[in-house]
PDB file of C-alpha atoms in Angstrom:
ATOM      1  CA  UNK M   1      -6.611 -13.388 -18.515  1.00 82.00           C
ATOM      2  CA  UNK M   2      -8.333 -11.954 -15.166  1.00 90.00           C
ATOM      3  CA  UNK M   3     -10.065  -8.642 -14.565  1.00 95.00           C
ATOM      4  CA  UNK M   4      -8.798  -6.679 -11.219  1.00 97.00           C
ATOM      5  CA  UNK M   5     -11.400  -4.354 -10.518  1.00 97.00           C
ATOM      6  CA  UNK M   6      -9.786  -1.417  -9.448  1.00 98.00           C
ATOM      7  CA  UNK M   7     -11.663   1.575  -7.194  1.00 98.00           C
ATOM      8  CA  UNK M   8     -10.290   4.984  -6.204  1.00 97.00           C
ATOM      9  CA  UNK M   9     -11.772   5.784  -2.718  1.00 97.00           C
ATOM     10  CA  UNK M  10     -10.526   9.058  -3.062  1.00 95.00           C
ATOM     11  CA  UNK M  11      -8.205  11.306  -0.473  1.00 96.00           C
ATOM     12  CA  UNK M  12      -8.058  11.936   3.483  1.00 96.00           C
ATOM     13  CA  UNK M  13      -9.962   8.342   4.062  1.00 97.00           C
ATOM     14  CA  UNK M  14      -9.719   7.516   7.696  1.00 95.00           C
ATOM     15  CA  UNK M  15      -7.842   3.897   8.520  1.00 95.00           C
ATOM     16  CA  UNK M  16     -10.638   2.280  10.046  1.00 95.00           C
ATOM     17  CA  UNK M  17     -12.921   3.218   6.968  1.00 95.00           C
ATOM     18  CA  UNK M  18     -10.662   1.590   4.607  1.00 96.00           C
ATOM     19  CA  UNK M  19     -10.265  -1.236   6.804  1.00 95.00           C
ATOM     20  CA  UNK M  20     -13.636  -2.271   7.411  1.00 95.00           C
ATOM     21  CA  UNK M  21     -14.202  -2.021   3.801  1.00 96.00           C
ATOM     22  CA  UNK M  22     -11.280  -4.188   3.186  1.00 96.00           C
ATOM     23  CA  UNK M  23     -12.871  -6.944   5.427  1.00 95.00           C
ATOM     24  CA  UNK M  24     -16.256  -6.788   3.371  1.00 95.00           C
ATOM     25  CA  UNK M  25     -14.900  -7.352   0.229  1.00 96.00           C
ATOM     26  CA  UNK M  26     -12.697  -9.655   1.296  1.00 96.00           C
ATOM     27  CA  UNK M  27     -15.578 -11.824   3.076  1.00 95.00           C
ATOM     28  CA  UNK M  28     -17.104 -11.559  -0.277  1.00 95.00           C
ATOM     29  CA  UNK M  29     -14.121 -12.110  -2.190  1.00 96.00           C
ATOM     30  CA  UNK M  30     -13.430 -15.475  -0.334  1.00 96.00           C
ATOM     31  CA  UNK M  31     -16.996 -16.392  -0.768  1.00 94.00           C
ATOM     32  CA  UNK M  32     -16.897 -15.983  -4.391  1.00 93.00           C
ATOM     33  CA  UNK M  33     -19.370 -13.183  -4.506  1.00 93.00           C
ATOM     34  CA  UNK M  34     -16.884 -10.421  -5.723  1.00 95.00           C
ATOM     35  CA  UNK M  35     -13.908 -10.969  -8.203  1.00 96.00           C
ATOM     36  CA  UNK M  36     -10.553  -9.334  -7.449  1.00 97.00           C
ATOM     37  CA  UNK M  37     -10.459  -5.914  -6.565  1.00 98.00           C
ATOM     38  CA  UNK M  38      -7.845  -3.277  -5.959  1.00 98.00           C
ATOM     39  CA  UNK M  39      -8.644  -0.317  -3.292  1.00 98.00           C
ATOM     40  CA  UNK M  40      -6.662   2.779  -4.049  1.00 98.00           C
ATOM     41  CA  UNK M  41      -6.570   5.718  -1.707  1.00 98.00           C
ATOM     42  CA  UNK M  42      -4.559   8.308   0.497  1.00 98.00           C
ATOM     43  CA  UNK M  43      -5.334   8.076   4.266  1.00 97.00           C
ATOM     44  CA  UNK M  44      -5.476  10.484   6.683  1.00 95.00           C
ATOM     45  CA  UNK M  45      -2.923  10.755   8.771  1.00 93.00           C
ATOM     46  CA  UNK M  46      -2.284   7.217  10.869  1.00 95.00           C
ATOM     47  CA  UNK M  47       0.497   5.062  12.348  1.00 93.00           C
ATOM     48  CA  UNK M  48      -0.530   1.247  11.726  1.00 94.00           C
ATOM     49  CA  UNK M  49       1.235  -1.550  14.026  1.00 90.00           C
ATOM     50  CA  UNK M  50       1.318  -5.193  12.557  1.00 89.00           C
ATOM     51  CA  UNK M  51       1.857  -8.129  14.321  1.00 87.00           C
ATOM     52  CA  UNK M  52       5.398  -8.109  14.719  1.00 87.00           C
ATOM     53  CA  UNK M  53       5.691  -4.100  15.895  1.00 90.00           C
ATOM     54  CA  UNK M  54       7.932  -4.421  19.257  1.00 88.00           C
ATOM     55  CA  UNK M  55       7.505  -1.840  22.187  1.00 88.00           C
ATOM     56  CA  UNK M  56      10.320   0.390  21.533  1.00 87.00           C
ATOM     57  CA  UNK M  57       9.471   0.631  17.622  1.00 87.00           C
ATOM     58  CA  UNK M  58       6.332   2.801  18.747  1.00 89.00           C
ATOM     59  CA  UNK M  59       6.257   6.624  18.949  1.00 88.00           C
ATOM     60  CA  UNK M  60       7.593   7.146  22.405  1.00 81.00           C
ATOM     61  CA  UNK M  61       5.266  10.655  22.894  1.00 82.00           C
ATOM     62  CA  UNK M  62       2.220   8.785  23.085  1.00 80.00           C
ATOM     63  CA  UNK M  63       0.675   9.350  19.726  1.00 85.00           C
ATOM     64  CA  UNK M  64      -1.891   6.659  18.928  1.00 87.00           C
ATOM     65  CA  UNK M  65      -1.512   3.637  16.985  1.00 91.00           C
ATOM     66  CA  UNK M  66      -3.853   1.687  15.300  1.00 92.00           C
ATOM     67  CA  UNK M  67      -3.114  -2.031  15.932  1.00 92.00           C
ATOM     68  CA  UNK M  68      -3.724  -4.018  12.956  1.00 91.00           C
ATOM     69  CA  UNK M  69      -4.244  -7.874  11.446  1.00 89.00           C
ATOM     70  CA  UNK M  70      -1.191  -7.332   8.859  1.00 89.00           C
ATOM     71  CA  UNK M  71       2.300  -8.778   8.930  1.00 81.00           C
ATOM     72  CA  UNK M  72       5.034  -6.800   9.334  1.00 82.00           C
ATOM     73  CA  UNK M  73       5.545  -3.742  11.781  1.00 86.00           C
ATOM     74  CA  UNK M  74       4.811  -0.074  12.525  1.00 89.00           C
ATOM     75  CA  UNK M  75       4.470   2.347   9.601  1.00 90.00           C
ATOM     76  CA  UNK M  76       2.692   5.239   8.980  1.00 92.00           C
ATOM     77  CA  UNK M  77       0.392   6.282   6.026  1.00 95.00           C
ATOM     78  CA  UNK M  78      -1.540   9.347   5.399  1.00 95.00           C
ATOM     79  CA  UNK M  79      -1.491  12.374   2.762  1.00 96.00           C
ATOM     80  CA  UNK M  80       1.050  12.186  -0.327  1.00 97.00           C
ATOM     81  CA  UNK M  81       1.049   8.509   0.174  1.00 98.00           C
ATOM     82  CA  UNK M  82      -0.335   6.115  -2.719  1.00 98.00           C
ATOM     83  CA  UNK M  83      -1.745   2.953  -0.516  1.00 98.00           C
ATOM     84  CA  UNK M  84      -3.172  -0.081  -2.238  1.00 98.00           C
ATOM     85  CA  UNK M  85      -5.363  -2.944  -1.137  1.00 98.00           C
ATOM     86  CA  UNK M  86      -5.935  -5.332  -3.656  1.00 98.00           C
ATOM     87  CA  UNK M  87      -8.076  -8.138  -2.472  1.00 98.00           C
ATOM     88  CA  UNK M  88      -7.266 -11.123  -4.542  1.00 97.00           C
ATOM     89  CA  UNK M  89      -7.053 -14.832  -4.841  1.00 97.00           C
ATOM     90  CA  UNK M  90      -3.608 -16.032  -4.696  1.00 96.00           C
ATOM     91  CA  UNK M  91      -1.608 -19.350  -4.661  1.00 93.00           C
ATOM     92  CA  UNK M  92       2.172 -18.069  -4.306  1.00 95.00           C
ATOM     93  CA  UNK M  93       2.455 -15.746  -1.370  1.00 95.00           C
ATOM     94  CA  UNK M  94       6.076 -15.181  -2.280  1.00 95.00           C
ATOM     95  CA  UNK M  95       5.383 -14.438  -5.777  1.00 97.00           C
ATOM     96  CA  UNK M  96       2.462 -12.025  -4.410  1.00 97.00           C
ATOM     97  CA  UNK M  97       4.781  -9.912  -3.014  1.00 97.00           C
ATOM     98  CA  UNK M  98       7.380  -9.973  -5.353  1.00 97.00           C
ATOM     99  CA  UNK M  99       4.378  -9.017  -7.813  1.00 98.00           C
ATOM    100  CA  UNK M 100       3.836  -5.937  -5.707  1.00 98.00           C
ATOM    101  CA  UNK M 101       7.438  -5.149  -5.084  1.00 98.00           C
ATOM    102  CA  UNK M 102       7.607  -5.252  -9.269  1.00 98.00           C
ATOM    103  CA  UNK M 103       4.370  -2.530  -9.842  1.00 98.00           C
ATOM    104  CA  UNK M 104       6.097  -0.103  -7.492  1.00 98.00           C
ATOM    105  CA  UNK M 105       9.920  -0.824  -9.510  1.00 98.00           C
ATOM    106  CA  UNK M 106       7.964  -0.082 -13.141  1.00 98.00           C
ATOM    107  CA  UNK M 107       6.039   2.978 -11.248  1.00 98.00           C
ATOM    108  CA  UNK M 108       9.297   4.240 -10.198  1.00 98.00           C
ATOM    109  CA  UNK M 109      10.816   3.937 -13.534  1.00 98.00           C
ATOM    110  CA  UNK M 110       7.802   5.525 -15.071  1.00 98.00           C
ATOM    111  CA  UNK M 111       9.098   9.011 -12.995  1.00 98.00           C
ATOM    112  CA  UNK M 112      13.159   8.557 -13.898  1.00 97.00           C
ATOM    113  CA  UNK M 113      13.368   6.764 -10.331  1.00 97.00           C
ATOM    114  CA  UNK M 114      15.063   3.870  -9.841  1.00 95.00           C
ATOM    115  CA  UNK M 115      14.538   1.565  -6.894  1.00 96.00           C
ATOM    116  CA  UNK M 116      15.549  -2.121  -6.151  1.00 94.00           C
ATOM    117  CA  UNK M 117      14.588  -5.189  -3.645  1.00 94.00           C
ATOM    118  CA  UNK M 118      16.570  -5.579  -0.729  1.00 90.00           C
ATOM    119  CA  UNK M 119      17.293  -9.279   0.311  1.00 88.00           C
ATOM    120  CA  UNK M 120      15.851  -9.920   3.341  1.00 86.00           C
ATOM    121  CA  UNK M 121      13.481  -6.751   3.375  1.00 85.00           C
ATOM    122  CA  UNK M 122      10.293  -6.254   1.877  1.00 88.00           C
ATOM    123  CA  UNK M 123       9.218  -3.262  -0.368  1.00 93.00           C
ATOM    124  CA  UNK M 124      11.631  -1.044  -2.570  1.00 96.00           C
ATOM    125  CA  UNK M 125      14.336   1.048  -2.066  1.00 94.00           C
ATOM    126  CA  UNK M 126      16.637   3.628  -2.982  1.00 94.00           C
ATOM    127  CA  UNK M 127      20.822   2.572  -2.301  1.00 85.00           C
ATOM    128  CA  UNK M 128      23.528   5.400  -2.695  1.00 78.00           C
ATOM    129  CA  UNK M 129      27.102   3.934  -2.881  1.00 74.00           C
ATOM    130  CA  UNK M 130      28.396   4.375   0.771  1.00 70.00           C
ATOM    131  CA  UNK M 131      25.018   6.130   1.904  1.00 73.00           C
ATOM    132  CA  UNK M 132      21.994   4.256   3.696  1.00 79.00           C
ATOM    133  CA  UNK M 133      19.500   2.494   1.983  1.00 87.00           C
ATOM    134  CA  UNK M 134      16.101   4.799   1.860  1.00 90.00           C
ATOM    135  CA  UNK M 135      12.219   3.024   1.762  1.00 92.00           C
ATOM    136  CA  UNK M 136      10.090   4.253  -0.861  1.00 96.00           C
ATOM    137  CA  UNK M 137       7.420   1.789  -0.967  1.00 96.00           C
ATOM    138  CA  UNK M 138       6.126  -0.918   1.577  1.00 93.00           C
ATOM    139  CA  UNK M 139       4.610  -3.770   1.528  1.00 94.00           C
ATOM    140  CA  UNK M 140       2.142  -5.403   4.492  1.00 93.00           C
ATOM    141  CA  UNK M 141      -0.036  -8.451   4.243  1.00 94.00           C
ATOM    142  CA  UNK M 142      -2.328 -10.644   5.287  1.00 94.00           C
ATOM    143  CA  UNK M 143      -3.781 -13.796   3.513  1.00 96.00           C
ATOM    144  CA  UNK M 144      -6.688 -15.400   5.199  1.00 95.00           C
ATOM    145  CA  UNK M 145      -9.053 -18.426   3.126  1.00 95.00           C
ATOM    146  CA  UNK M 146      -6.382 -17.826   0.151  1.00 97.00           C
ATOM    147  CA  UNK M 147      -7.423 -14.275  -0.391  1.00 98.00           C
ATOM    148  CA  UNK M 148      -4.867 -11.084   0.362  1.00 97.00           C
ATOM    149  CA  UNK M 149      -5.433  -7.988   2.458  1.00 96.00           C
ATOM    150  CA  UNK M 150      -3.985  -4.808   3.182  1.00 96.00           C
ATOM    151  CA  UNK M 151      -0.647  -4.431   0.302  1.00 96.00           C
ATOM    152  CA  UNK M 152       1.281  -1.885  -0.254  1.00 97.00           C
ATOM    153  CA  UNK M 153       2.647   1.668   0.248  1.00 96.00           C
ATOM    154  CA  UNK M 154       4.263   3.965  -2.380  1.00 98.00           C
ATOM    155  CA  UNK M 155       5.748   7.632  -0.910  1.00 97.00           C
ATOM    156  CA  UNK M 156       5.296  10.141  -3.384  1.00 98.00           C
ATOM    157  CA  UNK M 157       4.754  13.678  -1.875  1.00 97.00           C
ATOM    158  CA  UNK M 158       4.382  12.821   1.509  1.00 95.00           C
ATOM    159  CA  UNK M 159       5.901  14.652   4.343  1.00 92.00           C
ATOM    160  CA  UNK M 160       9.210  12.409   5.812  1.00 89.00           C
ATOM    161  CA  UNK M 161       9.006  13.801   9.299  1.00 89.00           C
ATOM    162  CA  UNK M 162       6.148  11.773   9.665  1.00 89.00           C
ATOM    163  CA  UNK M 163       8.139   8.642  10.487  1.00 87.00           C
ATOM    164  CA  UNK M 164      10.675  10.590  12.599  1.00 85.00           C
ATOM    165  CA  UNK M 165       8.640   8.993  15.657  1.00 83.00           C
ATOM    166  CA  UNK M 166       8.469   5.450  14.891  1.00 84.00           C
ATOM    167  CA  UNK M 167      11.020   2.882  13.565  1.00 77.00           C
ATOM    168  CA  UNK M 168       9.299   2.409  10.096  1.00 74.00           C
ATOM    169  CA  UNK M 169       8.980  -1.398   9.427  1.00 66.00           C
ATOM    170  CA  UNK M 170      11.414  -2.171  12.212  1.00 66.00           C
ATOM    171  CA  UNK M 171      14.247  -1.057  10.373  1.00 64.00           C
ATOM    172  CA  UNK M 172      16.389   1.426  12.423  1.00 66.00           C
ATOM    173  CA  UNK M 173      19.453   1.266  10.071  1.00 72.00           C
ATOM    174  CA  UNK M 174      17.509   2.833   7.215  1.00 73.00           C
ATOM    175  CA  UNK M 175      16.049   6.009   5.778  1.00 84.00           C
ATOM    176  CA  UNK M 176      12.981   7.087   3.980  1.00 90.00           C
ATOM    177  CA  UNK M 177      12.195   8.725   1.083  1.00 94.00           C
ATOM    178  CA  UNK M 178       9.694   9.481  -1.744  1.00 96.00           C
ATOM    179  CA  UNK M 179       9.366   9.813  -5.422  1.00 98.00           C
ATOM    180  CA  UNK M 180       9.395  14.002  -5.260  1.00 98.00           C
ATOM    181  CA  UNK M 181      12.690  13.752  -3.319  1.00 95.00           C
ATOM    182  CA  UNK M 182      14.019  11.364  -5.393  1.00 96.00           C
ATOM    183  CA  UNK M 183      13.131  12.755  -8.695  1.00 97.00           C
ATOM    184  CA  UNK M 184      13.554  16.937  -7.592  1.00 96.00           C
ATOM    185  CA  UNK M 185      10.217  17.918  -8.509  1.00 97.00           C
ATOM    186  CA  UNK M 186       6.891  17.794  -6.591  1.00 98.00           C
ATOM    187  CA  UNK M 187       4.949  14.592  -7.610  1.00 98.00           C
ATOM    188  CA  UNK M 188       1.658  14.080  -6.341  1.00 98.00           C
ATOM    189  CA  UNK M 189      -0.501  10.673  -5.678  1.00 98.00           C
ATOM    190  CA  UNK M 190      -3.063  12.183  -8.534  1.00 97.00           C
ATOM    191  CA  UNK M 191       0.183  12.383 -11.195  1.00 98.00           C
ATOM    192  CA  UNK M 192       1.074   8.633 -10.078  1.00 98.00           C
ATOM    193  CA  UNK M 193      -2.412   7.295 -10.143  1.00 98.00           C
ATOM    194  CA  UNK M 194      -3.145   5.930 -13.540  1.00 97.00           C
ATOM    195  CA  UNK M 195       0.677   4.764 -13.702  1.00 98.00           C
ATOM    196  CA  UNK M 196       0.092   2.576 -10.712  1.00 98.00           C
ATOM    197  CA  UNK M 197      -3.312   1.129 -12.071  1.00 98.00           C
ATOM    198  CA  UNK M 198      -1.349  -0.038 -15.229  1.00 97.00           C
ATOM    199  CA  UNK M 199       1.387  -1.189 -13.437  1.00 98.00           C
ATOM    200  CA  UNK M 200      -0.062  -2.874 -10.673  1.00 98.00           C
ATOM    201  CA  UNK M 201      -2.154  -4.753 -13.118  1.00 98.00           C
ATOM    202  CA  UNK M 202       0.607  -5.485 -15.183  1.00 97.00           C
ATOM    203  CA  UNK M 203       2.221  -7.203 -12.653  1.00 98.00           C
ATOM    204  CA  UNK M 204      -0.785  -9.380 -11.286  1.00 97.00           C
ATOM    205  CA  UNK M 205      -1.256 -10.289 -14.904  1.00 96.00           C
ATOM    206  CA  UNK M 206      -4.546  -9.129 -14.552  1.00 96.00           C
ATOM    207  CA  UNK M 207      -6.649  -7.169 -16.980  1.00 96.00           C
ATOM    208  CA  UNK M 208      -7.853  -3.519 -15.054  1.00 96.00           C
ATOM    209  CA  UNK M 209     -11.810  -1.788 -14.812  1.00 96.00           C
ATOM    210  CA  UNK M 210     -12.556   0.903 -13.507  1.00 96.00           C
ATOM    211  CA  UNK M 211     -15.381   0.991 -10.741  1.00 95.00           C
ATOM    212  CA  UNK M 212     -16.976   3.736  -8.903  1.00 95.00           C
ATOM    213  CA  UNK M 213     -16.750   3.540  -5.054  1.00 93.00           C
ATOM    214  CA  UNK M 214     -20.500   4.079  -4.695  1.00 93.00           C
ATOM    215  CA  UNK M 215     -20.851   1.150  -7.251  1.00 93.00           C
ATOM    216  CA  UNK M 216     -18.436  -0.964  -5.081  1.00 93.00           C
ATOM    217  CA  UNK M 217     -20.671  -0.115  -1.330  1.00 91.00           C
ATOM    218  CA  UNK M 218     -23.839  -0.707  -3.457  1.00 90.00           C
ATOM    219  CA  UNK M 219     -22.613  -4.192  -4.744  1.00 87.00           C
ATOM    220  CA  UNK M 220     -21.506  -4.958  -1.143  1.00 88.00           C
ATOM    221  CA  UNK M 221     -24.396  -3.763   0.225  1.00 85.00           C
ATOM    222  CA  UNK M 222     -26.659  -6.022  -2.013  1.00 76.00           C
ATOM    223  CA  UNK M 223     -24.583  -9.479  -1.254  1.00 70.00           C
ATOM    224  CA  UNK M 224     -25.237  -9.331   2.780  1.00 66.00           C
TER     225      UNK M 224
END
C-alpha cells in the first residue's frame, strides 16, 4: 500500500504561505524527490477565486480576494474550517475527486451527519425535503505533471456569515452549512482532525504516516 505523509500546519495559516509551501512540495513530488503528502490546516480568513470565478460572484464591497490557479470559483477559508491539500500523483482525476468527497462523507458520518453528492456539483451536501441544498464540504483542485494541488475544505465550526459577501462556489440557489450546525453541537477542527486523517488515507487507499511541519520544511530545504 502506498504511503501518505500527513502534515498538520496548525491554525491561522496565511493563505499565501500555505500556497507557497504547496508549490514547493508539488515540485518535489513531480520530480520524485518527495512522496505523496497531505497538508491539513486552518487558514486565516481569506477569499480565494478559482479560474472560473465570474465578476458578479466576488464581494461587492471591495473585500480583497486572492486569485488562485485551481479549478472552480470563489470560496472562503478561515477559522473553524478544516482545509486539506493532498499533493500526490494521480491517474484518474474523476476517481480522485470522488475519493476526496468520499473522505468527507465518512468524516461527517463519524459525527452523525449525513451528507451526499449532488449530480453536476462537486463537494458534499445536506439535502432536506422541500429545502435548498446546503454545502458542507467543497473540492477545488489543480493537477500539473500528474500531481495534485489544492484540495478540499470541510466546514466544522466556522461563522457562516463569511459566505454572505460572495456567491459560494458560484452556486446561487444553495446554502452553506457546517458540522456544528447540522449536529446541534459545536464540533471544532481539532476534534475532526484525527478522523480526517484516517478517512482521507482510507479514501485514497494509502497508509498514513505523520510528519511534523518542521521536518517537512527541513526536507524541502535540503532538496533545493
